[in-house]
GROMACS .gro file of C-alpha atoms in nm:
model
  291
    1MET     CA    1  -3.888  -1.782  -0.771
    2GLN     CA    2  -4.275  -1.747  -0.776
    3ARG     CA    3  -4.242  -1.370  -0.808
    4LEU     CA    4  -3.999  -1.411  -1.105
    5GLU     CA    5  -4.220  -1.646  -1.274
    6SER     CA    6  -4.514  -1.415  -1.218
    7ARG     CA    7  -4.325  -1.128  -1.373
    8VAL     CA    8  -4.227  -1.325  -1.684
    9GLY     CA    9  -4.557  -1.491  -1.727
   10GLY     CA   10  -4.473  -1.863  -1.724
   11MET     CA   11  -4.306  -2.142  -1.541
   12LEU     CA   12  -3.928  -2.128  -1.521
   13PHE     CA   13  -3.859  -2.446  -1.327
   14ALA     CA   14  -4.029  -2.772  -1.299
   15ARG     CA   15  -4.050  -2.890  -0.946
   16SER     CA   16  -4.022  -3.251  -0.814
   17GLY     CA   17  -3.943  -3.438  -0.507
   18THR     CA   18  -3.570  -3.456  -0.609
   19GLY     CA   19  -3.538  -3.081  -0.693
   20VAL     CA   20  -3.601  -2.840  -0.977
   21THR     CA   21  -3.516  -2.851  -1.352
   22PRO     CA   22  -3.551  -2.552  -1.599
   23THR     CA   23  -3.831  -2.566  -1.831
   24ASP     CA   24  -3.779  -2.455  -2.194
   25LEU     CA   25  -3.872  -2.101  -2.096
   26GLY     CA   26  -3.642  -2.124  -1.793
   27SER     CA   27  -3.359  -2.246  -2.011
   28TYR     CA   28  -3.402  -1.944  -2.246
   29VAL     CA   29  -3.419  -1.699  -1.964
   30LEU     CA   30  -3.104  -1.841  -1.807
   31SER     CA   31  -2.914  -1.843  -2.129
   32THR     CA   32  -3.023  -1.482  -2.209
   33ALA     CA   33  -2.939  -1.365  -1.859
   34ARG     CA   34  -2.583  -1.502  -1.889
   35SER     CA   35  -2.540  -1.299  -2.206
   36VAL     CA   36  -2.693  -0.985  -2.052
   37LEU     CA   37  -2.480  -1.027  -1.748
   38ALA     CA   38  -2.162  -1.055  -1.964
   39ASP     CA   39  -2.264  -0.740  -2.158
   40VAL     CA   40  -2.317  -0.558  -1.819
   41ASP     CA   41  -1.971  -0.667  -1.696
   42GLU     CA   42  -1.802  -0.551  -2.019
   43MET     CA   43  -1.987  -0.216  -1.995
   44MET     CA   44  -1.881  -0.161  -1.632
   45ALA     CA   45  -1.518  -0.253  -1.721
   46GLY     CA   46  -1.547   0.011  -2.000
   47ILE     CA   47  -1.686   0.264  -1.745
   48ARG     CA   48  -1.397   0.191  -1.508
   49ARG     CA   49  -1.137   0.232  -1.787
   50LEU     CA   50  -1.273   0.571  -1.887
   51THR     CA   51  -1.330   0.704  -1.529
   52GLN     CA   52  -0.982   0.587  -1.433
   53ALA     CA   53  -0.824   0.764  -1.731
   54VAL     CA   54  -1.007   1.082  -1.643
   55ALA     CA   55  -0.888   1.047  -1.273
   56VAL     CA   56  -0.533   1.000  -1.367
   57LYS     CA   57  -0.537   1.320  -1.583
   58GLY     CA   58  -0.737   1.510  -1.322
   59ALA     CA   59  -0.681   1.625  -0.971
   60ILE     CA   60  -0.530   1.405  -0.696
   61ARG     CA   61  -0.799   1.365  -0.430
   62VAL     CA   62  -0.697   1.294  -0.071
   63GLY     CA   63  -0.905   1.304   0.245
   64GLY     CA   64  -0.809   1.308   0.604
   65PRO     CA   65  -0.844   1.474   0.947
   66PRO     CA   66  -0.751   1.846   1.001
   67GLY     CA   67  -0.395   1.940   1.031
   68LEU     CA   68  -0.063   2.000   0.818
   69VAL     CA   69   0.001   1.641   0.723
   70VAL     CA   70  -0.256   1.596   0.459
   71PRO     CA   71  -0.154   1.908   0.249
   72LEU     CA   72   0.212   1.795   0.257
   73PHE     CA   73   0.126   1.438   0.147
   74VAL     CA   74  -0.105   1.561  -0.131
   75ASP     CA   75   0.173   1.770  -0.277
   76SER     CA   76   0.413   1.474  -0.264
   77VAL     CA   77   0.151   1.233  -0.447
   78ALA     CA   78   0.070   1.493  -0.705
   79LYS     CA   79   0.435   1.518  -0.804
   80HIS     CA   80   0.457   1.144  -0.838
   81VAL     CA   81   0.188   1.129  -1.094
   82GLY     CA   82   0.276   1.450  -1.272
   83SER     CA   83  -0.049   1.637  -1.174
   84ALA     CA   84  -0.045   2.009  -1.111
   85GLU     CA   85  -0.390   1.989  -0.942
   86SER     CA   86  -0.514   1.838  -0.616
   87THR     CA   87  -0.814   1.849  -0.395
   88ILE     CA   88  -0.838   1.789  -0.015
   89ASP     CA   89  -1.135   1.664   0.172
   90ILE     CA   90  -1.096   1.725   0.546
   91ASP     CA   91  -1.334   1.527   0.759
   92THR     CA   92  -1.314   1.427   1.129
   93HIS     CA   93  -1.544   1.127   1.077
   94PRO     CA   94  -1.349   0.814   0.947
   95THR     CA   95  -1.668   0.632   0.823
   96GLU     CA   96  -1.742   0.929   0.586
   97LEU     CA   97  -1.380   0.914   0.453
   98ILE     CA   98  -1.407   0.541   0.407
   99ARG     CA   99  -1.737   0.584   0.222
  100LYS     CA  100  -1.584   0.836  -0.014
  101VAL     CA  101  -1.281   0.638  -0.114
  102LEU     CA  102  -1.520   0.331  -0.151
  103ASP     CA  103  -1.728   0.532  -0.388
  104GLY     CA  104  -1.436   0.655  -0.589
  105LYS     CA  105  -1.465   1.004  -0.475
  106LEU     CA  106  -1.118   1.002  -0.313
  107ASP     CA  107  -0.796   0.836  -0.417
  108PHE     CA  108  -0.632   0.818  -0.079
  109ILE     CA  109  -0.750   0.878   0.280
  110VAL     CA  110  -0.546   0.931   0.593
  111LEU     CA  111  -0.693   0.788   0.911
  112GLU     CA  112  -0.609   0.826   1.281
  113GLU     CA  113  -0.702   0.524   1.454
  114MET     CA  114  -0.664   0.363   1.796
  115PRO     CA  115  -0.513   0.021   1.821
  116GLY     CA  116  -0.791  -0.232   1.896
  117PHE     CA  117  -1.057   0.004   1.785
  118ARG     CA  118  -0.981   0.054   1.414
  119THR     CA  119  -1.277   0.156   1.195
  120PRO     CA  120  -1.366  -0.161   0.974
  121LEU     CA  121  -1.262  -0.140   0.603
  122PRO     CA  122  -1.478  -0.306   0.336
  123PRO     CA  123  -1.289  -0.578   0.134
  124PRO     CA  124  -1.222  -0.347  -0.178
  125LEU     CA  125  -1.014  -0.115   0.036
  126ARG     CA  126  -0.641  -0.169   0.099
  127SER     CA  127  -0.432   0.000   0.386
  128SER     CA  128  -0.091   0.043   0.512
  129LEU     CA  129   0.006   0.115   0.875
  130VAL     CA  130   0.229   0.414   0.842
  131LEU     CA  131   0.298   0.512   1.197
  132SER     CA  132   0.227   0.400   1.555
  133ALA     CA  133   0.301   0.678   1.789
  134PRO     CA  134   0.243   0.761   2.161
  135MET     CA  135  -0.049   0.977   2.257
  136PHE     CA  136   0.042   1.236   2.530
  137VAL     CA  137  -0.167   1.428   2.790
  138ALA     CA  138  -0.234   1.799   2.792
  139VAL     CA  139  -0.302   1.986   3.102
  140SER     CA  140  -0.330   2.350   3.227
  141ALA     CA  141   0.002   2.529   3.289
  142ASN     CA  142  -0.146   2.566   3.647
  143HIS     CA  143  -0.232   2.212   3.697
  144ARG     CA  144  -0.081   2.033   3.998
  145LEU     CA  145   0.105   1.798   3.769
  146ALA     CA  146   0.227   2.063   3.505
  147ASP     CA  147   0.584   2.042   3.623
  148SER     CA  148   0.616   1.671   3.603
  149VAL     CA  149   0.833   1.517   3.335
  150ASP     CA  150   0.612   1.208   3.303
  151ILE     CA  151   0.262   1.164   3.432
  152ASP     CA  152   0.133   0.832   3.561
  153LEU     CA  153  -0.216   0.762   3.425
  154ARG     CA  154  -0.334   0.675   3.775
  155ASP     CA  155  -0.255   1.020   3.911
  156LEU     CA  156  -0.532   1.141   3.670
  157ALA     CA  157  -0.802   0.923   3.819
  158GLU     CA  158  -0.996   1.200   3.977
  159GLU     CA  159  -0.967   1.433   3.674
  160SER     CA  160  -1.240   1.548   3.426
  161TRP     CA  161  -1.161   1.460   3.060
  162VAL     CA  162  -1.242   1.619   2.739
  163LEU     CA  163  -1.232   1.410   2.438
  164PRO     CA  164  -1.368   1.382   2.074
  165PRO     CA  165  -1.694   1.190   2.018
  166VAL     CA  166  -1.652   0.826   1.947
  167SER     CA  167  -1.793   0.880   1.604
  168GLU     CA  168  -1.485   1.067   1.506
  169ILE     CA  169  -1.208   0.866   1.682
  170ALA     CA  170  -1.195   0.597   1.955
  171GLU     CA  171  -0.989   0.796   2.194
  172GLN     CA  172  -1.272   0.748   2.475
  173LEU     CA  173  -1.246   0.377   2.421
  174ALA     CA  174  -0.877   0.361   2.421
  175LEU     CA  175  -0.865   0.578   2.735
  176GLN     CA  176  -1.118   0.366   2.915
  177ARG     CA  177  -0.934   0.055   2.839
  178ALA     CA  178  -0.600   0.204   2.958
  179CYS     CA  179  -0.768   0.348   3.283
  180THR     CA  180  -0.930  -0.004   3.344
  181GLN     CA  181  -0.590  -0.163   3.333
  182ALA     CA  182  -0.468   0.097   3.569
  183GLY     CA  183  -0.749   0.015   3.812
  184PHE     CA  184  -0.999   0.309   3.759
  185SER     CA  185  -1.258   0.453   3.525
  186ALA     CA  186  -1.213   0.791   3.364
  187THR     CA  187  -1.464   1.056   3.401
  188ILE     CA  188  -1.532   1.186   3.046
  189LYS     CA  189  -1.720   1.511   3.123
  190TYR     CA  190  -1.692   1.675   2.783
  191GLN     CA  191  -1.723   1.551   2.430
  192VAL     CA  192  -1.587   1.817   2.189
  193SER     CA  193  -1.483   1.808   1.828
  194ASP     CA  194  -1.281   2.118   1.781
  195SER     CA  195  -0.939   2.188   1.935
  196VAL     CA  196  -1.029   2.559   2.027
  197THR     CA  197  -1.292   2.457   2.265
  198THR     CA  198  -1.091   2.166   2.389
  199ARG     CA  199  -0.805   2.390   2.480
  200ALA     CA  200  -1.036   2.638   2.651
  201LEU     CA  201  -1.174   2.350   2.869
  202VAL     CA  202  -0.818   2.233   2.959
  203HIS     CA  203  -0.699   2.570   3.040
  204GLN     CA  204  -0.999   2.581   3.289
  205GLY     CA  205  -0.881   2.256   3.446
  206ALA     CA  206  -0.997   1.968   3.238
  207VAL     CA  207  -0.732   1.715   3.089
  208THR     CA  208  -0.727   1.561   2.752
  209LEU     CA  209  -0.520   1.326   2.528
  210ALA     CA  210  -0.269   1.503   2.315
  211LYS     CA  211  -0.199   1.381   1.959
  212PRO     CA  212   0.175   1.325   1.868
  213MET     CA  213   0.197   1.672   1.690
  214ALA     CA  214  -0.021   1.878   1.927
  215ARG     CA  215   0.128   2.210   2.020
  216GLU     CA  216   0.173   2.371   2.360
  217GLY     CA  217   0.074   2.731   2.428
  218SER     CA  218  -0.210   2.944   2.553
  219GLY     CA  219  -0.172   2.813   2.904
  220VAL     CA  220  -0.168   2.441   2.808
  221VAL     CA  221   0.139   2.223   2.841
  222ILE     CA  222   0.184   1.866   2.696
  223ARG     CA  223   0.343   1.586   2.904
  224ASN     CA  224   0.449   1.216   2.853
  225LEU     CA  225   0.213   0.951   2.990
  226LYS     CA  226   0.441   0.708   3.187
  227GLY     CA  227   0.479   0.366   3.004
  228THR     CA  228   0.305   0.496   2.687
  229PRO     CA  229  -0.043   0.317   2.795
  230ILE     CA  230  -0.212   0.487   2.481
  231THR     CA  231  -0.098   0.498   2.119
  232GLN     CA  232  -0.234   0.626   1.786
  233GLU     CA  233  -0.203   0.451   1.459
  234ILE     CA  234  -0.184   0.638   1.121
  235LEU     CA  235  -0.323   0.446   0.830
  236LEU     CA  236  -0.320   0.524   0.448
  237VAL     CA  237  -0.611   0.369   0.268
  238TRP     CA  238  -0.690   0.336  -0.101
  239HIS     CA  239  -0.931   0.132  -0.326
  240GLN     CA  240  -0.767  -0.174  -0.494
  241ASP     CA  241  -0.915  -0.059  -0.821
  242SER     CA  242  -0.793   0.290  -0.785
  243PRO     CA  243  -0.630   0.443  -1.096
  244LEU     CA  244  -0.352   0.535  -0.857
  245VAL     CA  245  -0.298   0.187  -0.735
  246GLY     CA  246   0.052   0.200  -0.885
  247VAL     CA  247   0.142   0.491  -0.662
  248ALA     CA  248   0.021   0.309  -0.353
  249GLU     CA  249   0.351   0.117  -0.326
  250ARG     CA  250   0.556   0.438  -0.249
  251ALA     CA  251   0.266   0.649  -0.093
  252PRO     CA  252   0.316   0.535   0.266
  253ALA     CA  253   0.666   0.661   0.249
  254SER     CA  254   0.545   0.992   0.124
  255LEU     CA  255   0.299   1.011   0.423
  256LEU     CA  256   0.565   0.923   0.671
  257ALA     CA  257   0.799   1.175   0.523
  258ALA     CA  258   0.513   1.440   0.569
  259TYR     CA  259   0.508   1.362   0.934
  260ALA     CA  260   0.897   1.387   0.948
  261GLN     CA  261   0.866   1.744   0.831
  262LEU     CA  262   0.644   1.827   1.120
  263VAL     CA  263   0.795   1.649   1.427
  264ASP     CA  264   0.937   1.964   1.574
  265THR     CA  265   0.584   2.094   1.648
  266ASN     CA  266   0.604   1.896   1.959
  267PRO     CA  267   0.941   1.843   2.129
  268LEU     CA  268   0.819   1.529   2.297
  269PHE     CA  269   0.719   1.371   1.956
  270ALA     CA  270   1.049   1.485   1.822
  271ARG     CA  271   1.236   1.306   2.097
  272TRP     CA  272   1.038   0.989   2.044
  273TRP     CA  273   1.089   1.021   1.659
  274ALA     CA  274   1.453   1.039   1.710
  275GLU     CA  275   1.463   0.725   1.917
  276HIS     CA  276   1.215   0.515   1.707
  277GLN     CA  277   1.246   0.653   1.356
  278ALA     CA  278   1.617   0.672   1.306
  279THR     CA  279   1.603   0.703   0.930
  280PRO     CA  280   1.279   0.855   0.812
  281PRO     CA  281   1.207   0.774   0.455
  282THR     CA  282   1.226   1.052   0.215
  283ALA     CA  283   0.946   1.063  -0.051
  284ASP     CA  284   1.079   1.018  -0.421
  285THR     CA  285   0.902   1.324  -0.586
  286GLY     CA  286   1.035   1.256  -0.930
  287ARG     CA  287   0.784   1.256  -1.202
  288ASP     CA  288   0.939   0.959  -1.378
  289SER     CA  289   0.797   0.733  -1.118
  290ALA     CA  290   0.429   0.808  -1.215
  291PRO     CA  291   0.248   0.473  -1.323
   0.00000   0.00000   0.00000
């Protein structure tokens, strides 16, 4: 308060033992400030209207992790709003994707999260849990457990794991929680971001968690984890003030339909899908549904 009074060059409030009351100068500043703030609010509302109008007419902007799902989802959303253009921002760091949708740089983001370790979302953001699916385990084709149909997590207690950094996804935390419940602590020897290096290390003897749509090949096989101790959640996130908020109601179904197109990339995931997603939703791509 003293700094403000020093700035305006006069006393704004008269102080007494019972509190403070505005002086004539203070009353003037308060009334003027209210008017200024109202003008600022009106200006910001106008800016939002103009930028939203531009966004609706422009490209659909979607961010998410590497893979085939995001392009399929973008295509569906673009058809919903009648847009011929779209942009994709691929990022392995959920905090960066969240920041971009919060700043209005992206319309939707797809997040791969681990139950109990979700990345916090600021209040202006809204989300929908689209899918909760099992994580599998990838081992070398020469691994002692490669011929098993299901692998018990406890049988991997002595293995060396390769997983992404915690800054990208909380797989390490989810694994350690599951291992603790199984009575041991996992040895995470390698922290690797890219799938090529991860596969090379698995081929050499390390083990890793495999996402639902992970592919076998190049000497790597994917197996069920007995009892499904670890799952992955797929979230769709958007800003509550997004110009595409009208699309958000059906966007989760569009994202789930994108996953439905890709289930055959992993026979284990396809089998799980058939048992748990008996009637996958089909995205309505008609342009008459645009907001």
